[in-house]
C-alpha cells in the first residue's frame, strides 16, 4: 500500500467542473479525503445510466484508497422531497409510485433501495462509508433552513420556504458551477403554479407546505411539510464531512439546478465554499440515442444479465458490463450497443486468459521488459483524472508481455515477475474492481450446470415427440438467453456455452 506522501499520490490531477480545468489534487487535510456523491431517488429500479455514475465514483473511491488516502465516502439515499420533473410543484416521485402500486411510501423506498444495493453488488461496487437517508435528517435540514432565513437569503410564503436567489446573488455568485447568469435562468424558467408564491422565478424551494392529500409530511416551524430536494444533500454532506470537504460528485445532469443550489445553500448558511473539487460523470446513451422509456430505447441491468430484452443478441455478465463501462473516460459520453458489449467481452476474456497464464510463468535471470516503467505508466494513467481507458490499454500491453514470455520471445526475472503479478492484480481487482472467474472455477461450474442442461434437453425431446413445439421452442429460447446454444442434428442434440 502506497502512502499519501508518495510520488504517485502527489501527481494525481482531477478535472474540476467548477474551474473547467484539471487541477492537482491536494486534499484539505493531508492523508484524508471527504467525498460526497448524490445517490438515487428510490422510486424505481436503478437504471443503467445511474449505474455508470456509481461505477465511476467507485473507481475514484478505490483508487484514492489504493494510493493510501483514508477516504470517507458518503452517498445518500433520497427517500423524500424529489418532485416530478425536478420542479418545486407536483407530486413527490416516491408518493406517486406508492399511490400507483397501492403501497406505503416506505415500502416503495425499501423495495427499490434493496434493488439498488443488489444491482450495485452485482457490479462489484463497494459500499460507501456512510449511506444516510433524507428522511433520517429532517431536523438537520430544518436547522439549516432556519439559518438561511435568519441571514436574509430565504423567505416564507403560505407555509413554504423559498431561497431568494436575487438577494443571494447580490453578495455571492449564483451560477458559478454551471456558468449560467440570472437573466439566462429567468428566460428558461418554466411557468408553474408555484411561481405565484415566489419573489423571483429562479427561487427554489427549501421547504414545501403539504396539501391535504400529501402522504409524506413532517412538523416544522412553518407548519407541516416536507424538505426541498436540494437541501437534503447540503444537510447530509455537511453533517458527515463538515462545512468544507474535498470532492462532490454526481451525474452531469445534476450540475444544474441541483448542485448549483447546494452551493448557494451552503454558502448562505456558512459563508464558506463547501467543495474544493466538483466531479461529474457523463451520460450513457443506447444505440446512439438518449435512453428513454417513452421511445422504448431503454434497458435495465437485470435485462442485460438475463437476456430478457429486444435490443441485445445475447446475455452479458455484470463483470463484462462493468468492464465495458471503463472503456470510456468517466467525463465522456458512452454509447451502449450490442457491438460495444461484444467487443468489451472479447477484451475481458483476453485479459482473463492472460491472468491465468501469468500464474504459471517461469522466470529467468534477466528481464528484457521494463516492468518498472510499465508500473509507472499505469499510475500515470490513473493520475490523469482516473483515466481508466488509458489504464486498460496498459493492461493489454501487459497481456502482450505475458504471451511473449510464455512463448520465450521475452524474458523476465523473478523479481520483475513478482512486481508484474502484484501490480496487474491490484490494478484489475483493487482499482478497476473487475472480477475474473478462474478457469478452474469455470470448469467446476460447467460440471454442475451440464447435468441440469441435459435434463432440460430431455424435457425438450419429450415435448418434440408429443409435438408440443411451443414448449420445445421455449426451452431452446430460455437456454439461449442464459448463454447456452443448442444444436440439433441427425446424431442428436448438443449444447455449448457462449463466450
Tab-separated table of C-alpha atoms in Angstrom:
chain	number	residue	atom	x	y	z
A	1	UNK	CA	0.000	0.000	0.000
A	2	UNK	CA	1.428	3.349	-1.012
A	3	UNK	CA	1.390	6.264	1.424
A	4	UNK	CA	-0.342	9.536	0.533
A	5	UNK	CA	3.054	11.253	0.546
A	6	UNK	CA	4.270	9.031	-2.293
A	7	UNK	CA	5.084	10.465	-5.697
A	8	UNK	CA	2.096	8.684	-7.220
A	9	UNK	CA	-0.408	10.349	-4.876
A	10	UNK	CA	1.260	13.720	-5.321
A	11	UNK	CA	0.890	13.504	-9.104
A	12	UNK	CA	-2.882	12.966	-9.130
A	13	UNK	CA	-4.856	15.513	-11.155
A	14	UNK	CA	-8.643	15.774	-11.340
A	15	UNK	CA	-10.949	17.661	-13.676
A	16	UNK	CA	-12.802	20.241	-11.601
A	17	UNK	CA	-16.163	21.061	-13.209
A	18	UNK	CA	-16.201	24.361	-11.370
A	19	UNK	CA	-12.948	25.682	-12.873
A	20	UNK	CA	-13.229	23.719	-16.122
A	21	UNK	CA	-9.602	22.589	-15.818
A	22	UNK	CA	-7.512	19.728	-14.486
A	23	UNK	CA	-6.111	20.599	-11.092
A	24	UNK	CA	-3.534	18.996	-8.822
A	25	UNK	CA	-5.370	17.032	-6.155
A	26	UNK	CA	-4.457	18.358	-2.723
A	27	UNK	CA	-6.952	17.364	-0.013
A	28	UNK	CA	-7.950	19.833	2.685
A	29	UNK	CA	-6.390	17.590	5.331
A	30	UNK	CA	-3.250	15.681	4.427
A	31	UNK	CA	-3.838	11.955	4.090
A	32	UNK	CA	-7.646	12.237	4.327
A	33	UNK	CA	-10.355	12.662	1.672
A	34	UNK	CA	-14.006	13.569	2.184
A	35	UNK	CA	-16.190	12.623	-0.794
A	36	UNK	CA	-19.944	13.041	-1.231
A	37	UNK	CA	-21.877	11.584	-4.184
A	38	UNK	CA	-25.576	12.157	-4.825
A	39	UNK	CA	-27.312	8.801	-4.543
A	40	UNK	CA	-30.544	7.544	-6.115
A	41	UNK	CA	-34.128	8.642	-5.622
A	42	UNK	CA	-35.565	5.240	-4.737
A	43	UNK	CA	-38.889	5.118	-6.566
A	44	UNK	CA	-37.998	2.671	-9.387
A	45	UNK	CA	-35.409	0.103	-10.442
A	46	UNK	CA	-31.977	1.643	-10.789
A	47	UNK	CA	-31.255	2.273	-14.465
A	48	UNK	CA	-28.019	1.725	-16.331
A	49	UNK	CA	-27.143	5.425	-16.553
A	50	UNK	CA	-27.239	5.662	-12.754
A	51	UNK	CA	-25.064	2.560	-12.561
A	52	UNK	CA	-22.428	4.172	-14.758
A	53	UNK	CA	-22.234	7.139	-12.373
A	54	UNK	CA	-21.880	4.927	-9.298
A	55	UNK	CA	-19.316	2.676	-11.010
A	56	UNK	CA	-17.320	5.802	-11.965
A	57	UNK	CA	-17.189	7.030	-8.384
A	58	UNK	CA	-16.483	3.506	-7.168
A	59	UNK	CA	-13.302	3.653	-9.276
A	60	UNK	CA	-12.403	7.021	-7.768
A	61	UNK	CA	-13.047	5.697	-4.237
A	62	UNK	CA	-10.985	2.581	-4.956
A	63	UNK	CA	-8.046	4.478	-6.452
A	64	UNK	CA	-7.859	7.086	-3.691
A	65	UNK	CA	-7.908	4.246	-1.142
A	66	UNK	CA	-5.263	2.373	-3.165
A	67	UNK	CA	-2.986	5.419	-3.000
A	68	UNK	CA	-3.250	5.258	0.775
A	69	UNK	CA	-5.715	8.050	1.494
A	70	UNK	CA	-8.203	7.469	4.284
A	71	UNK	CA	-11.447	8.151	2.432
A	72	UNK	CA	-14.805	8.918	3.999
A	73	UNK	CA	-17.234	8.280	1.162
A	74	UNK	CA	-20.814	9.467	1.746
A	75	UNK	CA	-23.531	8.518	-0.743
A	76	UNK	CA	-27.103	9.383	0.183
A	77	UNK	CA	-30.497	7.814	-0.425
A	78	UNK	CA	-33.187	10.309	-1.488
A	79	UNK	CA	-36.393	8.956	0.004
A	80	UNK	CA	-38.494	12.151	0.085
A	81	UNK	CA	-38.787	15.594	-1.476
A	82	UNK	CA	-37.820	14.870	-5.094
A	83	UNK	CA	-40.796	16.145	-7.084
A	84	UNK	CA	-41.754	15.306	-10.663
A	85	UNK	CA	-39.654	16.976	-13.375
A	86	UNK	CA	-37.195	18.181	-10.694
A	87	UNK	CA	-39.579	21.091	-10.057
A	88	UNK	CA	-40.963	22.843	-6.969
A	89	UNK	CA	-44.517	21.835	-7.790
A	90	UNK	CA	-46.152	18.490	-8.444
A	91	UNK	CA	-46.187	15.128	-6.730
A	92	UNK	CA	-43.333	13.525	-4.824
A	93	UNK	CA	-41.878	10.756	-7.023
A	94	UNK	CA	-41.994	8.221	-4.181
A	95	UNK	CA	-45.511	9.180	-3.072
A	96	UNK	CA	-46.710	8.903	-6.674
A	97	UNK	CA	-45.229	5.406	-7.046
A	98	UNK	CA	-46.765	4.407	-3.708
A	99	UNK	CA	-50.186	5.526	-4.954
A	100	UNK	CA	-49.770	3.639	-8.250
A	101	UNK	CA	-48.576	0.404	-6.598
A	102	UNK	CA	-51.006	0.788	-3.651
A	103	UNK	CA	-48.201	0.607	-1.086
A	104	UNK	CA	-46.935	2.767	1.744
A	105	UNK	CA	-44.196	5.198	0.634
A	106	UNK	CA	-41.646	3.484	2.884
A	107	UNK	CA	-42.493	0.152	1.261
A	108	UNK	CA	-41.553	1.730	-2.072
A	109	UNK	CA	-38.367	3.097	-0.516
A	110	UNK	CA	-37.410	-0.298	0.911
A	111	UNK	CA	-38.252	-2.180	-2.288
A	112	UNK	CA	-36.128	-0.007	-4.558
A	113	UNK	CA	-33.312	0.549	-2.057
A	114	UNK	CA	-32.896	-3.234	-1.962
A	115	UNK	CA	-32.900	-3.322	-5.772
A	116	UNK	CA	-30.277	-0.559	-5.847
A	117	UNK	CA	-27.967	-2.409	-3.455
A	118	UNK	CA	-28.416	-5.772	-5.170
A	119	UNK	CA	-27.655	-4.288	-8.586
A	120	UNK	CA	-24.532	-2.467	-7.407
A	121	UNK	CA	-23.364	-5.641	-5.642
A	122	UNK	CA	-23.597	-7.478	-8.961
A	123	UNK	CA	-21.369	-4.776	-10.483
A	124	UNK	CA	-18.896	-5.251	-7.595
A	125	UNK	CA	-19.397	-1.664	-6.405
A	126	UNK	CA	-18.047	-1.122	-2.888
A	127	UNK	CA	-20.398	0.173	-0.222
A	128	UNK	CA	-19.812	3.789	0.831
A	129	UNK	CA	-18.507	4.645	4.292
A	130	UNK	CA	-21.880	6.198	5.208
A	131	UNK	CA	-25.231	5.958	3.404
A	132	UNK	CA	-27.603	8.472	5.031
A	133	UNK	CA	-31.264	8.912	4.091
A	134	UNK	CA	-33.095	12.206	3.598
A	135	UNK	CA	-35.921	11.191	5.964
A	136	UNK	CA	-33.354	10.450	8.669
A	137	UNK	CA	-32.084	14.049	8.579
A	138	UNK	CA	-35.215	16.204	8.649
A	139	UNK	CA	-34.082	18.017	11.820
A	140	UNK	CA	-30.734	18.949	10.274
A	141	UNK	CA	-32.479	20.286	7.180
A	142	UNK	CA	-34.862	22.427	9.234
A	143	UNK	CA	-31.963	23.913	11.227
A	144	UNK	CA	-30.100	24.914	8.039
A	145	UNK	CA	-33.273	26.457	6.594
A	146	UNK	CA	-33.740	28.492	9.797
A	147	UNK	CA	-30.142	29.727	9.472
A	148	UNK	CA	-30.639	30.749	5.819
A	149	UNK	CA	-33.821	32.666	6.724
A	150	UNK	CA	-32.042	34.475	9.593
A	151	UNK	CA	-29.303	35.614	7.209
A	152	UNK	CA	-31.826	37.111	4.796
A	153	UNK	CA	-31.477	34.608	1.942
A	154	UNK	CA	-34.851	32.866	2.221
A	155	UNK	CA	-38.476	33.803	2.856
A	156	UNK	CA	-41.736	32.166	3.878
A	157	UNK	CA	-44.858	32.182	1.700
A	158	UNK	CA	-48.056	30.315	2.628
A	159	UNK	CA	-46.155	27.824	4.769
A	160	UNK	CA	-43.448	27.123	2.141
A	161	UNK	CA	-39.865	28.440	2.310
A	162	UNK	CA	-38.041	29.635	-0.809
A	163	UNK	CA	-34.392	30.501	-1.355
A	164	UNK	CA	-34.040	34.118	-2.536
A	165	UNK	CA	-31.631	33.839	-5.465
A	166	UNK	CA	-31.551	37.584	-6.222
A	167	UNK	CA	-30.743	38.507	-2.616
A	168	UNK	CA	-28.029	35.842	-2.505
A	169	UNK	CA	-26.543	36.885	-5.848
A	170	UNK	CA	-26.100	40.457	-4.626
A	171	UNK	CA	-23.152	39.324	-2.478
A	172	UNK	CA	-22.346	35.903	-3.966
A	173	UNK	CA	-22.116	34.290	-7.406
A	174	UNK	CA	-25.123	32.100	-8.125
A	175	UNK	CA	-24.415	30.154	-11.329
A	176	UNK	CA	-20.643	29.781	-10.986
A	177	UNK	CA	-20.726	25.996	-11.291
A	178	UNK	CA	-22.980	25.768	-14.355
A	179	UNK	CA	-21.784	29.021	-15.933
A	180	UNK	CA	-25.316	30.437	-16.125
A	181	UNK	CA	-26.344	34.001	-15.353
A	182	UNK	CA	-29.519	35.231	-13.684
A	183	UNK	CA	-31.123	36.618	-16.843
A	184	UNK	CA	-30.481	33.388	-18.737
A	185	UNK	CA	-32.103	31.414	-15.932
A	186	UNK	CA	-35.055	33.804	-15.843
A	187	UNK	CA	-35.804	33.169	-19.521
A	188	UNK	CA	-35.502	29.392	-19.104
A	189	UNK	CA	-37.738	29.131	-16.035
A	190	UNK	CA	-40.944	27.241	-16.747
A	191	UNK	CA	-44.296	28.781	-15.890
A	192	UNK	CA	-45.563	26.835	-12.904
A	193	UNK	CA	-48.325	27.462	-10.387
A	194	UNK	CA	-45.729	27.667	-7.609
A	195	UNK	CA	-44.229	30.704	-9.326
A	196	UNK	CA	-47.094	32.751	-7.839
A	197	UNK	CA	-45.548	32.208	-4.397
A	198	UNK	CA	-42.018	33.142	-5.447
A	199	UNK	CA	-40.464	36.582	-5.472
A	200	UNK	CA	-38.335	35.589	-8.447
A	201	UNK	CA	-38.768	32.752	-10.984
A	202	UNK	CA	-35.231	31.493	-10.187
A	203	UNK	CA	-36.023	30.967	-6.489
A	204	UNK	CA	-36.222	27.351	-5.348
A	205	UNK	CA	-37.981	25.545	-2.516
A	206	UNK	CA	-36.225	24.746	0.745
A	207	UNK	CA	-39.435	23.530	2.421
A	208	UNK	CA	-42.851	22.829	0.916
A	209	UNK	CA	-46.165	23.032	2.724
A	210	UNK	CA	-48.163	19.838	2.277
A	211	UNK	CA	-51.547	19.631	0.691
A	212	UNK	CA	-54.290	17.714	2.477
A	213	UNK	CA	-53.670	14.621	0.324
A	214	UNK	CA	-49.873	14.601	0.665
A	215	UNK	CA	-48.772	11.415	2.449
A	216	UNK	CA	-45.203	12.261	3.480
A	217	UNK	CA	-45.101	15.166	5.973
A	218	UNK	CA	-43.156	16.400	8.989
A	219	UNK	CA	-43.739	19.158	11.558
A	220	UNK	CA	-41.680	22.344	11.193
A	221	UNK	CA	-41.696	25.937	12.493
A	222	UNK	CA	-43.708	26.824	9.338
A	223	UNK	CA	-46.301	24.079	9.617
A	224	UNK	CA	-46.421	20.525	8.302
A	225	UNK	CA	-44.499	19.919	5.123
A	226	UNK	CA	-41.502	18.218	3.544
A	227	UNK	CA	-37.993	19.333	2.519
A	228	UNK	CA	-36.927	20.502	-0.907
A	229	UNK	CA	-34.736	18.122	-2.875
A	230	UNK	CA	-31.607	20.297	-2.801
A	231	UNK	CA	-31.486	20.971	0.953
A	232	UNK	CA	-31.206	17.253	1.712
A	233	UNK	CA	-27.721	16.899	0.236
A	234	UNK	CA	-26.483	20.100	1.889
A	235	UNK	CA	-27.603	18.782	5.280
A	236	UNK	CA	-26.177	15.280	4.887
A	237	UNK	CA	-22.855	16.264	3.290
A	238	UNK	CA	-22.122	18.918	5.937
A	239	UNK	CA	-23.118	16.649	8.818
A	240	UNK	CA	-20.696	13.872	7.887
A	241	UNK	CA	-17.950	15.755	6.029
A	242	UNK	CA	-18.057	19.221	7.580
A	243	UNK	CA	-18.769	22.666	6.139
A	244	UNK	CA	-15.927	22.175	3.648
A	245	UNK	CA	-14.836	18.909	2.045
A	246	UNK	CA	-12.772	17.668	-0.880
A	247	UNK	CA	-14.940	16.034	-3.568
A	248	UNK	CA	-18.603	16.305	-4.520
A	249	UNK	CA	-19.714	14.041	-7.337
A	250	UNK	CA	-22.751	13.039	-9.317
A	251	UNK	CA	-24.154	12.779	-12.811
A	252	UNK	CA	-23.670	15.593	-15.304
A	253	UNK	CA	-27.439	16.179	-15.263
A	254	UNK	CA	-27.229	17.270	-11.609
A	255	UNK	CA	-24.853	20.177	-12.233
A	256	UNK	CA	-27.855	22.483	-12.664
A	257	UNK	CA	-30.001	23.038	-10.763
A	258	UNK	CA	-29.206	20.549	-8.010
A	259	UNK	CA	-25.504	21.160	-7.404
A	260	UNK	CA	-25.792	24.883	-8.108
A	261	UNK	CA	-28.461	25.092	-5.416
A	262	UNK	CA	-26.336	23.076	-2.997
A	263	UNK	CA	-23.500	25.580	-3.313
A	264	UNK	CA	-25.864	28.514	-2.741
A	265	UNK	CA	-27.472	26.917	0.326
A	266	UNK	CA	-24.130	26.016	1.898
A	267	UNK	CA	-22.604	29.452	1.282
A	268	UNK	CA	-25.740	31.192	2.603
A	269	UNK	CA	-25.588	29.027	5.751
A	270	UNK	CA	-21.822	29.103	6.488
A	271	UNK	CA	-20.388	31.790	4.173
A	272	UNK	CA	-17.807	29.175	3.118
A	273	UNK	CA	-17.101	27.499	-0.221
A	274	UNK	CA	-18.354	23.977	0.579
A	275	UNK	CA	-16.487	21.867	-2.010
A	276	UNK	CA	-12.943	22.004	-3.369
A	277	UNK	CA	-13.390	19.699	-6.395
A	278	UNK	CA	-16.635	19.119	-8.311
A	279	UNK	CA	-16.572	15.902	-10.386
A	280	UNK	CA	-19.320	14.940	-12.833
A	281	UNK	CA	-19.847	11.653	-14.685
A	282	UNK	CA	-21.293	11.882	-18.176
A	283	UNK	CA	-24.344	10.142	-19.591
A	284	UNK	CA	-24.808	6.704	-21.092
A	285	UNK	CA	-26.612	6.502	-24.436
A	286	UNK	CA	-28.162	3.431	-26.062
A	287	UNK	CA	-27.575	2.713	-29.750
A	288	UNK	CA	-26.532	6.332	-30.264
A	289	UNK	CA	-29.658	7.828	-28.667
A	290	UNK	CA	-30.557	9.103	-25.228
A	291	UNK	CA	-32.102	6.404	-23.054
A	292	UNK	CA	-35.856	6.909	-22.819
A	293	UNK	CA	-38.740	4.736	-21.666
A	294	UNK	CA	-41.201	6.612	-23.894
A	295	UNK	CA	-39.325	5.648	-27.085
A	296	UNK	CA	-38.569	2.114	-25.829
A	297	UNK	CA	-34.858	2.944	-26.100
A	298	UNK	CA	-34.157	1.828	-22.565
A	299	UNK	CA	-32.657	-1.176	-20.815
A	300	UNK	CA	-32.182	-2.156	-17.176
A	301	UNK	CA	-29.194	-4.081	-15.811
A	302	UNK	CA	-31.254	-7.176	-14.995
A	303	UNK	CA	-32.479	-7.257	-18.612
A	304	UNK	CA	-28.872	-7.393	-19.851
A	305	UNK	CA	-27.895	-10.141	-17.400
A	306	UNK	CA	-30.977	-12.282	-18.169
A	307	UNK	CA	-31.225	-11.599	-21.894
A	308	UNK	CA	-34.877	-10.586	-21.470
A	309	UNK	CA	-34.709	-7.629	-23.852
A	310	UNK	CA	-35.262	-6.811	-27.522
A	311	UNK	CA	-32.103	-4.755	-28.008
A	312	UNK	CA	-29.240	-7.227	-27.488
A	313	UNK	CA	-28.494	-10.534	-29.172
A	314	UNK	CA	-27.261	-12.361	-26.058
A	315	UNK	CA	-26.674	-12.133	-22.330
A	316	UNK	CA	-23.707	-10.307	-20.808
A	317	UNK	CA	-22.372	-10.792	-17.299
A	318	UNK	CA	-22.145	-7.929	-14.765
A	319	UNK	CA	-18.332	-8.178	-14.906
A	320	UNK	CA	-18.341	-7.667	-18.685
A	321	UNK	CA	-20.774	-4.743	-18.445
A	322	UNK	CA	-18.587	-3.135	-15.762
A	323	UNK	CA	-15.523	-3.649	-17.971
A	324	UNK	CA	-17.433	-2.047	-20.840
A	325	UNK	CA	-18.214	0.989	-18.653
A	326	UNK	CA	-14.478	1.520	-18.069
A	327	UNK	CA	-13.711	1.681	-21.804
A	328	UNK	CA	-14.508	5.417	-21.824
A	329	UNK	CA	-13.363	8.189	-19.504
A	330	UNK	CA	-16.000	8.967	-16.900
A	331	UNK	CA	-16.434	12.534	-18.256
A	332	UNK	CA	-17.169	11.279	-21.804
A	333	UNK	CA	-20.492	10.156	-23.237
A	334	UNK	CA	-20.522	6.359	-23.579
A	335	UNK	CA	-22.776	4.532	-26.030
A	336	UNK	CA	-24.079	1.071	-25.202
A	337	UNK	CA	-24.735	-1.291	-28.088
A	338	UNK	CA	-24.528	-4.982	-28.881
A	339	UNK	CA	-21.275	-4.451	-30.809
A	340	UNK	CA	-19.718	-2.418	-28.000
A	341	UNK	CA	-20.594	-5.040	-25.385
A	342	UNK	CA	-19.296	-7.858	-27.593
A	343	UNK	CA	-16.006	-6.012	-28.085
A	344	UNK	CA	-15.748	-5.413	-24.328
A	345	UNK	CA	-16.436	-9.105	-23.699
A	346	UNK	CA	-13.581	-10.103	-26.020
A	347	UNK	CA	-11.233	-7.708	-24.234
A	348	UNK	CA	-12.376	-9.014	-20.869
A	349	UNK	CA	-11.707	-12.615	-21.954
A	350	UNK	CA	-8.288	-11.659	-23.329
A	351	UNK	CA	-7.312	-10.129	-20.006
A	352	UNK	CA	-8.754	-13.078	-18.090
A	353	UNK	CA	-6.718	-15.553	-20.170
A	354	UNK	CA	-3.535	-13.509	-19.666
A	355	UNK	CA	-4.045	-13.541	-15.894
A	356	UNK	CA	-4.377	-17.316	-15.993
A	357	UNK	CA	-1.135	-17.579	-17.991
A	358	UNK	CA	0.617	-15.239	-15.567
A	359	UNK	CA	0.087	-17.668	-12.686
A	360	UNK	CA	2.320	-20.279	-14.338
A	361	UNK	CA	5.011	-18.145	-15.994
A	362	UNK	CA	8.630	-19.124	-15.483
A	363	UNK	CA	11.229	-16.505	-14.625
A	364	UNK	CA	14.828	-16.194	-15.828
A	365	UNK	CA	17.944	-14.426	-14.553
A	366	UNK	CA	17.340	-11.234	-16.519
A	367	UNK	CA	14.429	-9.157	-17.811
A	368	UNK	CA	14.059	-7.943	-21.378
A	369	UNK	CA	10.947	-5.940	-20.410
A	370	UNK	CA	10.984	-2.734	-18.353
A	371	UNK	CA	8.356	-3.633	-15.766
A	372	UNK	CA	9.107	-0.619	-13.555
A	373	UNK	CA	8.271	1.728	-16.434
A	374	UNK	CA	5.058	-0.188	-17.115
A	375	UNK	CA	4.006	0.233	-13.477
A	376	UNK	CA	4.795	3.957	-13.613
A	377	UNK	CA	2.726	4.249	-16.809
A	378	UNK	CA	-0.243	2.581	-15.113
A	379	UNK	CA	-0.108	5.107	-12.286
A	380	UNK	CA	0.314	7.940	-14.785
A	381	UNK	CA	-2.915	6.805	-16.485
A	382	UNK	CA	-4.947	6.819	-13.272
A	383	UNK	CA	-3.327	10.038	-12.081
A	384	UNK	CA	-4.635	11.698	-15.244
A	385	UNK	CA	-8.121	12.232	-13.790
A	386	UNK	CA	-8.760	8.486	-13.250
A	387	UNK	CA	-8.218	7.618	-16.919
A	388	UNK	CA	-9.498	4.019	-16.997
A	389	UNK	CA	-9.304	3.560	-20.813
A	390	UNK	CA	-5.632	4.510	-20.700
A	391	UNK	CA	-5.048	2.076	-17.825
A	392	UNK	CA	-6.837	-0.701	-19.737
A	393	UNK	CA	-4.540	-0.031	-22.705
A	394	UNK	CA	-1.562	-0.566	-20.385
A	395	UNK	CA	-3.129	-3.817	-19.125
A	396	UNK	CA	-3.471	-5.053	-22.699
A	397	UNK	CA	0.183	-4.150	-23.193
A	398	UNK	CA	0.923	-6.449	-20.251
A	399	UNK	CA	-1.084	-9.194	-21.994
A	400	UNK	CA	1.425	-8.980	-24.861
A	401	UNK	CA	4.333	-9.218	-22.366
A	402	UNK	CA	2.803	-12.306	-20.796
A	403	UNK	CA	2.238	-14.091	-24.107
A	404	UNK	CA	5.757	-13.210	-25.299
A	405	UNK	CA	7.275	-14.543	-22.053
A	406	UNK	CA	5.249	-17.747	-22.366
A	407	UNK	CA	6.450	-18.154	-25.966
A	408	UNK	CA	10.024	-17.496	-24.759
A	409	UNK	CA	10.323	-14.457	-27.017
A	410	UNK	CA	10.901	-12.259	-23.962
A	411	UNK	CA	12.404	-12.956	-20.541
A	412	UNK	CA	11.566	-11.761	-17.047
A	413	UNK	CA	13.463	-12.029	-13.778
A	414	UNK	CA	11.870	-13.461	-10.670
A	415	UNK	CA	11.806	-10.022	-9.039
A	416	UNK	CA	10.121	-8.404	-12.043
A	417	UNK	CA	7.680	-11.300	-12.334
A	418	UNK	CA	6.599	-10.705	-8.730
A	419	UNK	CA	6.186	-6.976	-9.455
A	420	UNK	CA	4.113	-7.718	-12.566
A	421	UNK	CA	1.883	-10.228	-10.781
A	422	UNK	CA	1.319	-7.916	-7.812
A	423	UNK	CA	0.551	-4.809	-9.836
A	424	UNK	CA	-1.624	-6.351	-12.501
A	425	UNK	CA	-3.693	-7.970	-9.751
A	426	UNK	CA	-4.018	-4.663	-7.880
A	427	UNK	CA	-4.921	-2.638	-10.966
A	428	UNK	CA	-7.535	-5.104	-12.223
A	429	UNK	CA	-9.117	-6.263	-8.951
A	430	UNK	CA	-8.474	-3.456	-6.459
A	431	UNK	CA	-8.573	-0.354	-8.673
A	432	UNK	CA	-10.834	-1.300	-11.595
A	433	UNK	CA	-12.873	-3.711	-9.484
A	434	UNK	CA	-13.080	-6.215	-12.346
A	435	UNK	CA	-13.679	-9.785	-11.235
A	436	UNK	CA	-12.443	-12.761	-13.244
A	437	UNK	CA	-13.573	-16.340	-12.898
A	438	UNK	CA	-10.607	-18.696	-12.897
A	439	UNK	CA	-10.563	-21.487	-15.448
A	440	UNK	CA	-10.742	-23.979	-12.582
A	441	UNK	CA	-13.915	-22.487	-11.106
A	442	UNK	CA	-15.337	-22.090	-14.608
A	443	UNK	CA	-14.818	-25.796	-15.280
A	444	UNK	CA	-16.359	-26.687	-11.919
A	445	UNK	CA	-19.385	-24.522	-12.740
A	446	UNK	CA	-19.737	-26.239	-16.106
A	447	UNK	CA	-19.686	-29.627	-14.389
A	448	UNK	CA	-22.577	-28.530	-12.178
A	449	UNK	CA	-24.586	-26.837	-14.940
A	450	UNK	CA	-24.180	-29.503	-17.641
A	451	UNK	CA	-26.386	-32.156	-15.966
A	452	UNK	CA	-29.127	-29.552	-15.481
A	453	UNK	CA	-28.960	-28.565	-19.147
A	454	UNK	CA	-29.149	-32.219	-20.156
A	455	UNK	CA	-32.295	-32.640	-18.036
A	456	UNK	CA	-33.900	-29.684	-19.840
A	457	UNK	CA	-32.909	-31.134	-23.206
A	458	UNK	CA	-34.610	-34.404	-22.256
A	459	UNK	CA	-37.751	-32.384	-21.447
A	460	UNK	CA	-37.409	-30.682	-24.826
A	461	UNK	CA	-37.032	-34.016	-26.656
A	462	UNK	CA	-40.165	-35.287	-24.938
A	463	UNK	CA	-42.061	-32.144	-25.936
A	464	UNK	CA	-40.982	-32.587	-29.549
A	465	UNK	CA	-42.092	-36.245	-29.530
A	466	UNK	CA	-45.500	-35.051	-28.291
A	467	UNK	CA	-45.482	-32.327	-30.999
A	468	UNK	CA	-45.569	-29.644	-28.301
A	469	UNK	CA	-43.389	-27.340	-30.352
A	470	UNK	CA	-44.247	-24.267	-28.301
A	471	UNK	CA	-42.731	-25.794	-25.163
A	472	UNK	CA	-39.760	-27.067	-27.179
A	473	UNK	CA	-39.069	-23.585	-28.520
A	474	UNK	CA	-39.494	-22.016	-25.081
A	475	UNK	CA	-36.802	-24.304	-23.612
A	476	UNK	CA	-34.471	-23.539	-26.531
A	477	UNK	CA	-35.023	-19.774	-26.218
A	478	UNK	CA	-34.564	-19.743	-22.440
A	479	UNK	CA	-31.291	-21.626	-22.729
A	480	UNK	CA	-30.111	-19.168	-25.384
A	481	UNK	CA	-30.908	-16.243	-23.083
A	482	UNK	CA	-28.741	-17.901	-20.448
A	483	UNK	CA	-25.858	-18.111	-22.898
A	484	UNK	CA	-26.313	-21.783	-23.823
A	485	UNK	CA	-26.586	-22.611	-27.523
A	486	UNK	CA	-28.177	-25.897	-28.587
A	487	UNK	CA	-27.722	-27.574	-31.964
A	488	UNK	CA	-29.981	-30.238	-33.421
A	489	UNK	CA	-28.563	-32.780	-35.870
A	490	UNK	CA	-29.231	-36.317	-37.083
A	491	UNK	CA	-26.937	-37.610	-34.343
A	492	UNK	CA	-28.953	-35.815	-31.632
A	493	UNK	CA	-28.895	-32.541	-29.716
A	494	UNK	CA	-25.707	-30.970	-28.393
A	495	UNK	CA	-25.122	-27.771	-26.433
A	496	UNK	CA	-22.302	-25.311	-25.828
A	497	UNK	CA	-21.694	-22.321	-23.540
A	498	UNK	CA	-21.386	-18.968	-25.309
A	499	UNK	CA	-18.225	-16.999	-24.680
